[in-house]
PDB file of C-alpha atoms in Angstrom:
ATOM      1  CA  MET A 211      21.220  -1.940-115.612  1.00  0.00           C
ATOM      2  CA  GLY A 212      21.928  -1.365-119.284  1.00  0.00           C
ATOM      3  CA  LEU A 213      25.500  -0.946-120.448  1.00  0.00           C
ATOM      4  CA  MET A 214      24.754   0.097-124.031  1.00  0.00           C
ATOM      5  CA  HIS A 215      21.400   1.063-125.495  1.00  0.00           C
ATOM      6  CA  GLU A 216      22.331   3.571-128.187  1.00  0.00           C
ATOM      7  CA  GLY A 217      24.219   3.385-131.447  1.00  0.00           C
ATOM      8  CA  GLY A 218      23.846   2.152-134.997  1.00  0.00           C
ATOM      9  CA  PRO A 219      22.068  -1.008-136.136  1.00  0.00           C
ATOM     10  CA  ASP A 220      25.220  -3.093-135.699  1.00  0.00           C
ATOM     11  CA  ARG A 221      25.568  -2.186-132.032  1.00  0.00           C
ATOM     12  CA  VAL A 222      24.355  -4.920-129.671  1.00  0.00           C
ATOM     13  CA  PRO A 223      22.596  -3.574-126.559  1.00  0.00           C
ATOM     14  CA  LEU A 224      23.908  -5.363-123.498  1.00  0.00           C
ATOM     15  CA  GLU A 225      22.689  -5.670-119.939  1.00  0.00           C
ATOM     16  CA  GLN A 226      25.093  -5.641-116.992  1.00  0.00           C
ATOM     17  CA  ALA A 227      23.558  -8.749-115.429  1.00  0.00           C
ATOM     18  CA  GLU A 228      24.023 -10.703-118.665  1.00  0.00           C
ATOM     19  CA  VAL A 229      27.676  -9.688-118.956  1.00  0.00           C
ATOM     20  CA  GLU A 230      28.331 -10.572-115.321  1.00  0.00           C
ATOM     21  CA  VAL A 231      26.772 -14.006-115.775  1.00  0.00           C
ATOM     22  CA  PHE A 232      28.805 -14.640-118.918  1.00  0.00           C
ATOM     23  CA  LEU A 233      32.103 -13.649-117.300  1.00  0.00           C
ATOM     24  CA  ALA A 234      31.381 -15.584-114.092  1.00  0.00           C
ATOM     25  CA  LEU A 235      30.345 -18.715-115.996  1.00  0.00           C
ATOM     26  CA  ALA A 236      33.408 -18.446-118.224  1.00  0.00           C
ATOM     27  CA  GLY A 237      35.517 -18.522-115.083  1.00  0.00           C
ATOM     28  CA  GLU A 238      33.621 -21.215-113.172  1.00  0.00           C
ATOM     29  CA  LEU A 239      32.394 -23.415-116.069  1.00  0.00           C
ATOM     30  CA  HIS A 240      29.700 -24.588-113.684  1.00  0.00           C
ATOM     31  CA  PHE A 241      26.157 -23.242-113.377  1.00  0.00           C
ATOM     32  CA  GLY A 242      25.810 -23.998-109.657  1.00  0.00           C
ATOM     33  CA  ARG A 243      29.070 -22.301-108.666  1.00  0.00           C
ATOM     34  CA  THR A 244      28.235 -19.337-110.884  1.00  0.00           C
ATOM     35  CA  ALA A 245      24.877 -18.930-109.140  1.00  0.00           C
ATOM     36  CA  GLU A 246      26.566 -19.060-105.719  1.00  0.00           C
ATOM     37  CA  ARG A 247      29.222 -16.562-106.782  1.00  0.00           C
ATOM     38  CA  LEU A 248      26.651 -14.068-108.073  1.00  0.00           C
ATOM     39  CA  ARG A 249      24.139 -14.857-105.308  1.00  0.00           C
ATOM     40  CA  ILE A 250      21.319 -15.566-107.727  1.00  0.00           C
ATOM     41  CA  SER A 251      19.386 -18.730-108.554  1.00  0.00           C
ATOM     42  CA  GLN A 252      20.663 -21.278-111.074  1.00  0.00           C
ATOM     43  CA  PRO A 253      17.568 -20.821-113.310  1.00  0.00           C
ATOM     44  CA  ARG A 254      18.322 -17.087-113.350  1.00  0.00           C
ATOM     45  CA  VAL A 255      21.854 -17.830-114.583  1.00  0.00           C
ATOM     46  CA  SER A 256      20.426 -19.889-117.453  1.00  0.00           C
ATOM     47  CA  GLN A 257      17.838 -17.227-118.258  1.00  0.00           C
ATOM     48  CA  LEU A 258      20.385 -14.427-118.465  1.00  0.00           C
ATOM     49  CA  LEU A 259      22.757 -16.527-120.561  1.00  0.00           C
ATOM     50  CA  ARG A 260      19.995 -17.414-123.053  1.00  0.00           C
ATOM     51  CA  SER A 261      19.065 -13.733-123.303  1.00  0.00           C
ATOM     52  CA  LEU A 262      22.667 -12.769-124.064  1.00  0.00           C
ATOM     53  CA  GLU A 263      22.993 -15.516-126.686  1.00  0.00           C
ATOM     54  CA  ARG A 264      19.800 -14.291-128.391  1.00  0.00           C
ATOM     55  CA  ARG A 265      21.194 -10.749-128.526  1.00  0.00           C
ATOM     56  CA  ILE A 266      24.452 -11.955-130.055  1.00  0.00           C
ATOM     57  CA  GLY A 267      22.871 -14.593-132.290  1.00  0.00           C
ATOM     58  CA  GLY A 268      25.014 -17.585-131.369  1.00  0.00           C
ATOM     59  CA  ARG A 269      25.833 -20.057-128.614  1.00  0.00           C
ATOM     60  CA  LEU A 270      28.516 -19.031-126.162  1.00  0.00           C
ATOM     61  CA  PHE A 271      28.759 -22.283-124.207  1.00  0.00           C
ATOM     62  CA  GLU A 272      28.472 -25.970-124.960  1.00  0.00           C
ATOM     63  CA  ARG A 273      26.418 -27.486-122.152  1.00  0.00           C
ATOM     64  CA  SER A 274      25.954 -31.125-121.300  1.00  0.00           C
ATOM     65  CA  SER A 275      25.228 -33.103-118.146  1.00  0.00           C
ATOM     66  CA  ARG A 276      28.963 -33.600-117.666  1.00  0.00           C
ATOM     67  CA  ARG A 277      30.661 -30.363-118.634  1.00  0.00           C
ATOM     68  CA  VAL A 278      30.349 -26.720-119.580  1.00  0.00           C
ATOM     69  CA  ALA A 279      32.798 -25.264-122.105  1.00  0.00           C
ATOM     70  CA  LEU A 280      33.158 -22.070-124.082  1.00  0.00           C
ATOM     71  CA  THR A 281      32.416 -22.232-127.788  1.00  0.00           C
ATOM     72  CA  PRO A 282      34.834 -20.492-130.175  1.00  0.00           C
ATOM     73  CA  LEU A 283      32.366 -17.603-130.252  1.00  0.00           C
ATOM     74  CA  GLY A 284      32.359 -17.527-126.441  1.00  0.00           C
ATOM     75  CA  GLU A 285      36.147 -17.519-126.349  1.00  0.00           C
ATOM     76  CA  ARG A 286      36.218 -14.589-128.770  1.00  0.00           C
ATOM     77  CA  LEU A 287      33.725 -12.655-126.634  1.00  0.00           C
ATOM     78  CA  LEU A 288      35.633 -13.425-123.453  1.00  0.00           C
ATOM     79  CA  GLU A 289      38.884 -12.198-124.980  1.00  0.00           C
ATOM     80  CA  GLY A 290      37.411  -8.790-125.681  1.00  0.00           C
ATOM     81  CA  ALA A 291      34.805  -8.449-122.946  1.00  0.00           C
ATOM     82  CA  ALA A 292      36.807  -9.395-119.834  1.00  0.00           C
ATOM     83  CA  PRO A 293      39.435  -6.610-119.963  1.00  0.00           C
ATOM     84  CA  ALA A 294      36.841  -4.065-121.136  1.00  0.00           C
ATOM     85  CA  TYR A 295      34.477  -4.928-118.299  1.00  0.00           C
ATOM     86  CA  ASP A 296      37.295  -4.864-115.732  1.00  0.00           C
ATOM     87  CA  ALA A 297      38.353  -1.430-117.008  1.00  0.00           C
ATOM     88  CA  LEU A 298      34.752  -0.168-116.791  1.00  0.00           C
ATOM     89  CA  VAL A 299      34.311  -1.459-113.232  1.00  0.00           C
ATOM     90  CA  LEU A 300      37.638   0.089-112.232  1.00  0.00           C
ATOM     91  CA  ALA A 301      36.666   3.438-113.768  1.00  0.00           C
ATOM     92  CA  LEU A 302      33.276   3.423-112.051  1.00  0.00           C
ATOM     93  CA  THR A 303      34.822   2.441-108.714  1.00  0.00           C
ATOM     94  CA  ASP A 304      37.460   5.135-109.020  1.00  0.00           C
ATOM     95  CA  ALA A 305      34.833   7.764-109.880  1.00  0.00           C
ATOM     96  CA  ARG A 306      32.714   6.685-106.909  1.00  0.00           C
ATOM     97  CA  ASN A 307      35.709   6.852-104.586  1.00  0.00           C
ATOM     98  CA  ILE A 308      36.602  10.340-105.811  1.00  0.00           C
ATOM     99  CA  ALA A 309      33.019  11.500-105.358  1.00  0.00           C
ATOM    100  CA  ARG A 310      32.847   9.946-101.889  1.00  0.00           C
ATOM    101  CA  GLY A 311      36.288  11.225-100.936  1.00  0.00           C
ATOM    102  CA  LEU A 312      38.573   9.786 -98.290  1.00  0.00           C
ATOM    103  CA  ARG A 313      37.290   9.209 -94.769  1.00  0.00           C
ATOM    104  CA  ILE A 314      39.949   8.951 -92.079  1.00  0.00           C
ATOM    105  CA  GLY A 315      39.219   7.786 -88.553  1.00  0.00           C
ATOM    106  CA  PHE A 316      41.233   8.600 -85.463  1.00  0.00           C
ATOM    107  CA  LEU A 317      41.305   7.770 -81.789  1.00  0.00           C
ATOM    108  CA  GLY A 318      41.158  10.853 -79.578  1.00  0.00           C
ATOM    109  CA  PRO A 319      44.866  11.454 -78.830  1.00  0.00           C
ATOM    110  CA  PHE A 320      45.806  11.080 -82.493  1.00  0.00           C
ATOM    111  CA  PHE A 321      43.424  13.556 -84.100  1.00  0.00           C
ATOM    112  CA  SER A 322      46.228  15.919 -85.193  1.00  0.00           C
ATOM    113  CA  THR A 323      48.730  13.187 -86.124  1.00  0.00           C
ATOM    114  CA  LEU A 324      47.820  13.243 -89.819  1.00  0.00           C
ATOM    115  CA  ASP A 325      47.416  17.000 -90.316  1.00  0.00           C
ATOM    116  CA  ALA A 326      50.509  17.299 -92.523  1.00  0.00           C
ATOM    117  CA  ALA A 327      49.600  14.201 -94.545  1.00  0.00           C
ATOM    118  CA  ILE A 328      46.023  15.412 -95.093  1.00  0.00           C
ATOM    119  CA  ALA A 329      47.289  18.826 -96.230  1.00  0.00           C
ATOM    120  CA  ALA A 330      49.705  17.190 -98.687  1.00  0.00           C
ATOM    121  CA  PHE A 331      46.990  14.874 -99.995  1.00  0.00           C
ATOM    122  CA  ARG A 332      44.557  17.770-100.499  1.00  0.00           C
ATOM    123  CA  GLU A 333      47.195  19.692-102.410  1.00  0.00           C
ATOM    124  CA  ARG A 334      47.678  16.728-104.731  1.00  0.00           C
ATOM    125  CA  HIS A 335      43.943  15.982-105.077  1.00  0.00           C
ATOM    126  CA  PRO A 336      42.001  19.215-104.496  1.00  0.00           C
ATOM    127  CA  ALA A 337      38.794  17.656-105.883  1.00  0.00           C
ATOM    128  CA  CYS A 338      38.885  14.731-103.448  1.00  0.00           C
ATOM    129  CA  GLN A 339      37.146  15.568-100.185  1.00  0.00           C
ATOM    130  CA  VAL A 340      38.867  14.376 -96.998  1.00  0.00           C
ATOM    131  CA  ARG A 341      36.789  13.954 -93.859  1.00  0.00           C
ATOM    132  CA  THR A 342      38.008  12.956 -90.387  1.00  0.00           C
ATOM    133  CA  VAL A 343      35.866  10.895 -88.011  1.00  0.00           C
ATOM    134  CA  GLN A 344      36.514   9.995 -84.357  1.00  0.00           C
ATOM    135  CA  SER A 345      36.428   6.290 -83.496  1.00  0.00           C
ATOM    136  CA  SER A 346      35.723   4.619 -80.174  1.00  0.00           C
ATOM    137  CA  TRP A 347      38.244   2.901 -77.906  1.00  0.00           C
ATOM    138  CA  THR A 348      35.668   0.226 -77.078  1.00  0.00           C
ATOM    139  CA  ASP A 349      35.432  -1.015 -80.700  1.00  0.00           C
ATOM    140  CA  PRO A 350      38.083   0.905 -82.624  1.00  0.00           C
ATOM    141  CA  PHE A 351      37.945  -1.116 -85.857  1.00  0.00           C
ATOM    142  CA  ALA A 352      34.157  -1.274 -86.248  1.00  0.00           C
ATOM    143  CA  ARG A 353      33.910   1.604 -88.724  1.00  0.00           C
ATOM    144  CA  LEU A 354      36.688   0.144 -90.876  1.00  0.00           C
ATOM    145  CA  ARG A 355      34.756  -3.104 -91.126  1.00  0.00           C
ATOM    146  CA  THR A 356      31.441  -1.451 -91.992  1.00  0.00           C
ATOM    147  CA  GLY A 357      33.066   0.812 -94.584  1.00  0.00           C
ATOM    148  CA  GLU A 358      32.202   4.035 -92.756  1.00  0.00           C
ATOM    149  CA  ILE A 359      35.880   5.024 -92.821  1.00  0.00           C
ATOM    150  CA  ASP A 360      38.731   4.140 -95.187  1.00  0.00           C
ATOM    151  CA  LEU A 361      41.679   4.458 -92.809  1.00  0.00           C
ATOM    152  CA  LEU A 362      42.265   4.651 -89.077  1.00  0.00           C
ATOM    153  CA  VAL A 363      45.182   6.087 -87.125  1.00  0.00           C
ATOM    154  CA  CYS A 364      45.556   4.163 -83.871  1.00  0.00           C
ATOM    155  CA  PRO A 365      48.149   2.622 -81.531  1.00  0.00           C
ATOM    156  CA  TRP A 366      50.642   0.113 -82.881  1.00  0.00           C
ATOM    157  CA  PRO A 367      50.605  -2.887 -83.161  1.00  0.00           C
ATOM    158  CA  VAL A 368      47.467  -4.078 -84.937  1.00  0.00           C
ATOM    159  CA  GLU A 369      47.081  -7.856 -85.331  1.00  0.00           C
ATOM    160  CA  GLN A 370      43.714  -8.326 -87.042  1.00  0.00           C
ATOM    161  CA  ASP A 371      43.428 -10.816 -89.920  1.00  0.00           C
ATOM    162  CA  ASP A 372      41.065  -8.657 -91.991  1.00  0.00           C
ATOM    163  CA  LEU A 373      43.040  -5.428 -91.581  1.00  0.00           C
ATOM    164  CA  ARG A 374      46.209  -4.216 -93.259  1.00  0.00           C
ATOM    165  CA  THR A 375      48.831  -2.219 -91.379  1.00  0.00           C
ATOM    166  CA  GLY A 376      50.599   0.688 -93.022  1.00  0.00           C
ATOM    167  CA  PRO A 377      53.413   2.909 -91.816  1.00  0.00           C
ATOM    168  CA  VAL A 378      54.069   4.107 -88.296  1.00  0.00           C
ATOM    169  CA  VAL A 379      53.241   7.795 -88.662  1.00  0.00           C
ATOM    170  CA  ALA A 380      54.311   9.139 -85.259  1.00  0.00           C
ATOM    171  CA  GLU A 381      55.972   8.297 -81.951  1.00  0.00           C
ATOM    172  CA  TYR A 382      54.984   9.868 -78.654  1.00  0.00           C
ATOM    173  CA  PRO A 383      56.976   9.651 -75.377  1.00  0.00           C
ATOM    174  CA  ARG A 384      55.123   8.128 -72.448  1.00  0.00           C
ATOM    175  CA  LEU A 385      53.497  10.100 -69.671  1.00  0.00           C
ATOM    176  CA  LEU A 386      51.701   9.178 -66.468  1.00  0.00           C
ATOM    177  CA  ALA A 387      48.437  10.988 -65.725  1.00  0.00           C
ATOM    178  CA  VAL A 388      48.094  11.466 -61.943  1.00  0.00           C
ATOM    179  CA  ALA A 389      45.921  13.568 -59.679  1.00  0.00           C
ATOM    180  CA  ALA A 390      47.472  16.993 -59.166  1.00  0.00           C
ATOM    181  CA  SER A 391      47.416  16.340 -55.403  1.00  0.00           C
ATOM    182  CA  ASP A 392      49.205  12.972 -55.734  1.00  0.00           C
ATOM    183  CA  PRO A 393      52.852  12.952 -54.487  1.00  0.00           C
ATOM    184  CA  LEU A 394      53.815  11.423 -57.845  1.00  0.00           C
ATOM    185  CA  ALA A 395      52.844  14.715 -59.526  1.00  0.00           C
ATOM    186  CA  ALA A 396      55.825  16.446 -57.887  1.00  0.00           C
ATOM    187  CA  ARG A 397      58.385  13.960 -59.213  1.00  0.00           C
ATOM    188  CA  PRO A 398      60.515  14.695 -62.302  1.00  0.00           C
ATOM    189  CA  SER A 399      59.622  11.262 -63.698  1.00  0.00           C
ATOM    190  CA  VAL A 400      57.991   7.961 -62.754  1.00  0.00           C
ATOM    191  CA  ASP A 401      59.215   4.503 -63.783  1.00  0.00           C
ATOM    192  CA  LEU A 402      57.234   1.332 -64.454  1.00  0.00           C
ATOM    193  CA  GLU A 403      58.724  -0.182 -61.309  1.00  0.00           C
ATOM    194  CA  ASP A 404      57.254   2.704 -59.303  1.00  0.00           C
ATOM    195  CA  LEU A 405      53.739   1.484 -60.167  1.00  0.00           C
ATOM    196  CA  ALA A 406      54.029  -1.436 -57.730  1.00  0.00           C
ATOM    197  CA  GLY A 407      50.929  -1.250 -55.587  1.00  0.00           C
ATOM    198  CA  VAL A 408      49.608   1.813 -57.471  1.00  0.00           C
ATOM    199  CA  ARG A 409      46.128   1.471 -58.922  1.00  0.00           C
ATOM    200  CA  VAL A 410      46.171   1.893 -62.705  1.00  0.00           C
ATOM    201  CA  ILE A 411      42.989   2.667 -64.630  1.00  0.00           C
ATOM    202  CA  ALA A 412      42.331  -0.249 -66.956  1.00  0.00           C
ATOM    203  CA  ALA A 413      41.669  -0.317 -70.679  1.00  0.00           C
ATOM    204  CA  PRO A 414      38.178  -1.056 -72.074  1.00  0.00           C
ATOM    205  CA  PRO A 415      37.615  -4.840 -71.900  1.00  0.00           C
ATOM    206  CA  SER A 416      36.560  -4.993 -75.555  1.00  0.00           C
ATOM    207  CA  GLY A 417      39.772  -3.405 -76.818  1.00  0.00           C
ATOM    208  CA  PRO A 418      42.185  -5.347 -79.064  1.00  0.00           C
ATOM    209  CA  PRO A 419      44.228  -7.866 -77.047  1.00  0.00           C
ATOM    210  CA  GLU A 420      47.451  -6.793 -78.773  1.00  0.00           C
ATOM    211  CA  TRP A 421      47.062  -3.350 -77.210  1.00  0.00           C
ATOM    212  CA  LEU A 422      46.727  -4.903 -73.764  1.00  0.00           C
ATOM    213  CA  ARG A 423      50.110  -6.556 -74.336  1.00  0.00           C
ATOM    214  CA  SER A 424      51.909  -3.470 -75.621  1.00  0.00           C
ATOM    215  CA  PHE A 425      50.105  -0.165 -75.222  1.00  0.00           C
ATOM    216  CA  TRP A 426      48.995  -0.514 -71.581  1.00  0.00           C
ATOM    217  CA  PRO A 427      51.277  -1.469 -68.685  1.00  0.00           C
ATOM    218  CA  PRO A 428      51.577  -5.115 -67.646  1.00  0.00           C
ATOM    219  CA  ASP A 429      50.039  -6.635 -64.518  1.00  0.00           C
ATOM    220  CA  ARG A 430      53.426  -6.726 -62.811  1.00  0.00           C
ATOM    221  CA  THR A 431      56.534  -4.562 -62.647  1.00  0.00           C
ATOM    222  CA  PRO A 432      59.858  -5.806 -64.107  1.00  0.00           C
ATOM    223  CA  ALA A 433      60.734  -7.011 -60.586  1.00  0.00           C
ATOM    224  CA  GLY A 434      57.513  -9.020 -60.451  1.00  0.00           C
ATOM    225  CA  ARG A 435      55.534  -6.850 -58.058  1.00  0.00           C
ATOM    226  CA  PRO A 436      51.805  -6.565 -58.827  1.00  0.00           C
ATOM    227  CA  ILE A 437      50.274  -3.468 -60.436  1.00  0.00           C
ATOM    228  CA  PRO A 438      46.617  -3.406 -59.368  1.00  0.00           C
ATOM    229  CA  ARG A 439      43.886  -2.272 -61.730  1.00  0.00           C
ATOM    230  CA  ALA A 440      41.278   0.374 -60.977  1.00  0.00           C
ATOM    231  CA  GLY A 441      38.057   1.135 -62.871  1.00  0.00           C
ATOM    232  CA  GLN A 442      37.896   1.111 -66.649  1.00  0.00           C
ATOM    233  CA  ALA A 443      37.679   4.215 -68.852  1.00  0.00           C
ATOM    234  CA  ARG A 444      36.042   4.233 -72.281  1.00  0.00           C
ATOM    235  CA  THR A 445      36.842   7.819 -73.267  1.00  0.00           C
ATOM    236  CA  GLU A 446      39.509  10.407 -72.577  1.00  0.00           C
ATOM    237  CA  PRO A 447      37.221  12.585 -70.387  1.00  0.00           C
ATOM    238  CA  GLU A 448      36.241   9.503 -68.350  1.00  0.00           C
ATOM    239  CA  MET A 449      39.895   8.706 -67.793  1.00  0.00           C
ATOM    240  CA  LEU A 450      40.761  12.266 -66.733  1.00  0.00           C
ATOM    241  CA  SER A 451      37.798  12.371 -64.386  1.00  0.00           C
ATOM    242  CA  LEU A 452      38.804   9.116 -62.666  1.00  0.00           C
ATOM    243  CA  VAL A 453      42.406  10.318 -62.310  1.00  0.00           C
ATOM    244  CA  ALA A 454      41.335  13.683 -60.876  1.00  0.00           C
ATOM    245  CA  GLN A 455      39.115  11.894 -58.345  1.00  0.00           C
ATOM    246  CA  GLY A 456      42.086   9.847 -57.144  1.00  0.00           C
ATOM    247  CA  ALA A 457      40.655   6.563 -58.416  1.00  0.00           C
ATOM    248  CA  GLY A 458      43.948   5.663 -60.072  1.00  0.00           C
ATOM    249  CA  VAL A 459      46.695   6.745 -62.435  1.00  0.00           C
ATOM    250  CA  PHE A 460      46.774   6.251 -66.191  1.00  0.00           C
ATOM    251  CA  VAL A 461      49.716   5.435 -68.443  1.00  0.00           C
ATOM    252  CA  THR A 462      49.405   7.492 -71.620  1.00  0.00           C
ATOM    253  CA  SER A 463      51.602   9.602 -73.929  1.00  0.00           C
ATOM    254  CA  THR A 464      52.336  13.145 -75.028  1.00  0.00           C
ATOM    255  CA  ALA A 465      49.658  12.703 -77.712  1.00  0.00           C
ATOM    256  CA  MET A 466      47.034  12.670 -74.963  1.00  0.00           C
ATOM    257  CA  ALA A 467      48.491  15.622 -73.078  1.00  0.00           C
ATOM    258  CA  ARG A 468      48.543  17.777 -76.215  1.00  0.00           C
ATOM    259  CA  HIS A 469      44.797  17.611 -76.692  1.00  0.00           C
ATOM    260  CA  PHE A 470      43.178  16.691 -73.372  1.00  0.00           C
ATOM    261  CA  SER A 471      43.516  18.353 -69.986  1.00  0.00           C
ATOM    262  CA  HIS A 472      41.812  18.595 -66.606  1.00  0.00           C
ATOM    263  CA  PRO A 473      42.537  21.122 -63.837  1.00  0.00           C
ATOM    264  CA  GLY A 474      42.917  18.307 -61.352  1.00  0.00           C
ATOM    265  CA  VAL A 475      45.299  16.164 -63.465  1.00  0.00           C
ATOM    266  CA  ALA A 476      49.073  16.413 -63.940  1.00  0.00           C
ATOM    267  CA  PHE A 477      51.139  14.627 -66.595  1.00  0.00           C
ATOM    268  CA  VAL A 478      54.534  13.298 -65.483  1.00  0.00           C
ATOM    269  CA  PRO A 479      57.232  11.803 -67.765  1.00  0.00           C
ATOM    270  CA  PHE A 480      57.095   8.008 -67.579  1.00  0.00           C
ATOM    271  CA  THR A 481      59.851   5.466 -68.235  1.00  0.00           C
ATOM    272  CA  GLY A 482      59.917   1.706 -68.509  1.00  0.00           C
ATOM    273  CA  LEU A 483      57.679   1.351 -71.583  1.00  0.00           C
ATOM    274  CA  PRO A 484      58.568   2.121 -75.208  1.00  0.00           C
ATOM    275  CA  PRO A 485      57.121   5.242 -76.847  1.00  0.00           C
ATOM    276  CA  SER A 486      53.547   5.082 -78.060  1.00  0.00           C
ATOM    277  CA  ARG A 487      53.479   4.594 -81.824  1.00  0.00           C
ATOM    278  CA  ALA A 488      50.636   5.668 -84.084  1.00  0.00           C
ATOM    279  CA  VAL A 489      50.016   3.533 -87.160  1.00  0.00           C
ATOM    280  CA  LEU A 490      47.685   3.620 -90.159  1.00  0.00           C
ATOM    281  CA  VAL A 491      45.370   0.644 -90.779  1.00  0.00           C
ATOM    282  CA  TRP A 492      42.660  -0.131 -93.320  1.00  0.00           C
ATOM    283  CA  HIS A 493      40.379  -3.002 -94.255  1.00  0.00           C
ATOM    284  CA  ALA A 494      41.873  -5.566 -96.623  1.00  0.00           C
ATOM    285  CA  GLY A 495      38.791  -5.415 -98.852  1.00  0.00           C
ATOM    286  CA  ASN A 496      38.657  -1.636 -99.220  1.00  0.00           C
ATOM    287  CA  PRO A 497      38.496  -0.862-102.981  1.00  0.00           C
ATOM    288  CA  ASN A 498      39.469   2.813-102.660  1.00  0.00           C
ATOM    289  CA  ARG A 499      42.757   3.259-104.522  1.00  0.00           C
ATOM    290  CA  ARG A 500      43.376   6.497-102.649  1.00  0.00           C
ATOM    291  CA  VAL A 501      44.018   4.489 -99.460  1.00  0.00           C
ATOM    292  CA  ALA A 502      47.437   3.219-100.533  1.00  0.00           C
ATOM    293  CA  GLU A 503      48.357   6.635-101.910  1.00  0.00           C
ATOM    294  CA  PHE A 504      47.436   8.363 -98.658  1.00  0.00           C
ATOM    295  CA  ALA A 505      49.423   5.799 -96.656  1.00  0.00           C
ATOM    296  CA  GLU A 506      52.460   6.572 -98.833  1.00  0.00           C
ATOM    297  CA  ILE A 507      52.017  10.308 -98.281  1.00  0.00           C
ATOM    298  CA  ALA A 508      51.620   9.784 -94.528  1.00  0.00           C
ATOM    299  CA  ALA A 509      54.852   7.788 -94.413  1.00  0.00           C
ATOM    300  CA  GLY A 510      56.653  10.629 -96.196  1.00  0.00           C
ATOM    301  CA  THR A 511      55.335  13.308 -93.838  1.00  0.00           C
ATOM    302  CA  ALA A 512      55.777  11.320 -90.602  1.00  0.00           C
TER     303      ALA A 512
END
């Protein structure tokens, strides 16, 4: 792709590939490593460099069998080209991100958690489109990793090496979902110890292990009595259906009860586990500068 093709006779037309090869080789000072970095062949690196040197009219590198070094002309070009190219890439990336907007994922119970933050962000950036997308409990971080979404609001904690954790944006007291006909439904509250011998609907097996340790109840009560597991639920409607059928109970939070209901399910206050916390996460390699800004806004509106 051409970077400059118009101008007076003193303007040198440049090609993006040539500039990228020059900057990469100036950093690596090795043709093989430059080829690997740019994912092109080593002969292609040499070809593009020769083309750039012909356009400029001078050698940019001294090459021998032992070393590669910038010439004074190459050093002069690097001094001016590197910051200019970085600024151009940043401007293009920023323009692309604005055009694409901000895509925010959520797990079912948390779909209204960021309403205030999204409204504040839209007020600040009316030209930047914000779109919300529901993610799956079975593989909640998949869309972050493929770039389909920029941020995700999900249960805390998140312990994934390639993801970055932002602020806790909400806390929700715990509830126990039980069949409306279950004696537990008539109680003012249920404690973790009360789950001894009570079948609890399990989390999806492919869910993050850190959620199994914190978000869902343990295998035993504080007194050491076993808490048996029932069938697994992959979605909120599946969970409600299993509970209504009497297959088991489900430990959840007020976030769930606000947005999901079933005529055969009651929600009872639950003690013995800390509140459910909703947190923002994003992929470490996401180039969208709006991500950090949105996280800051979400922290301020939490």
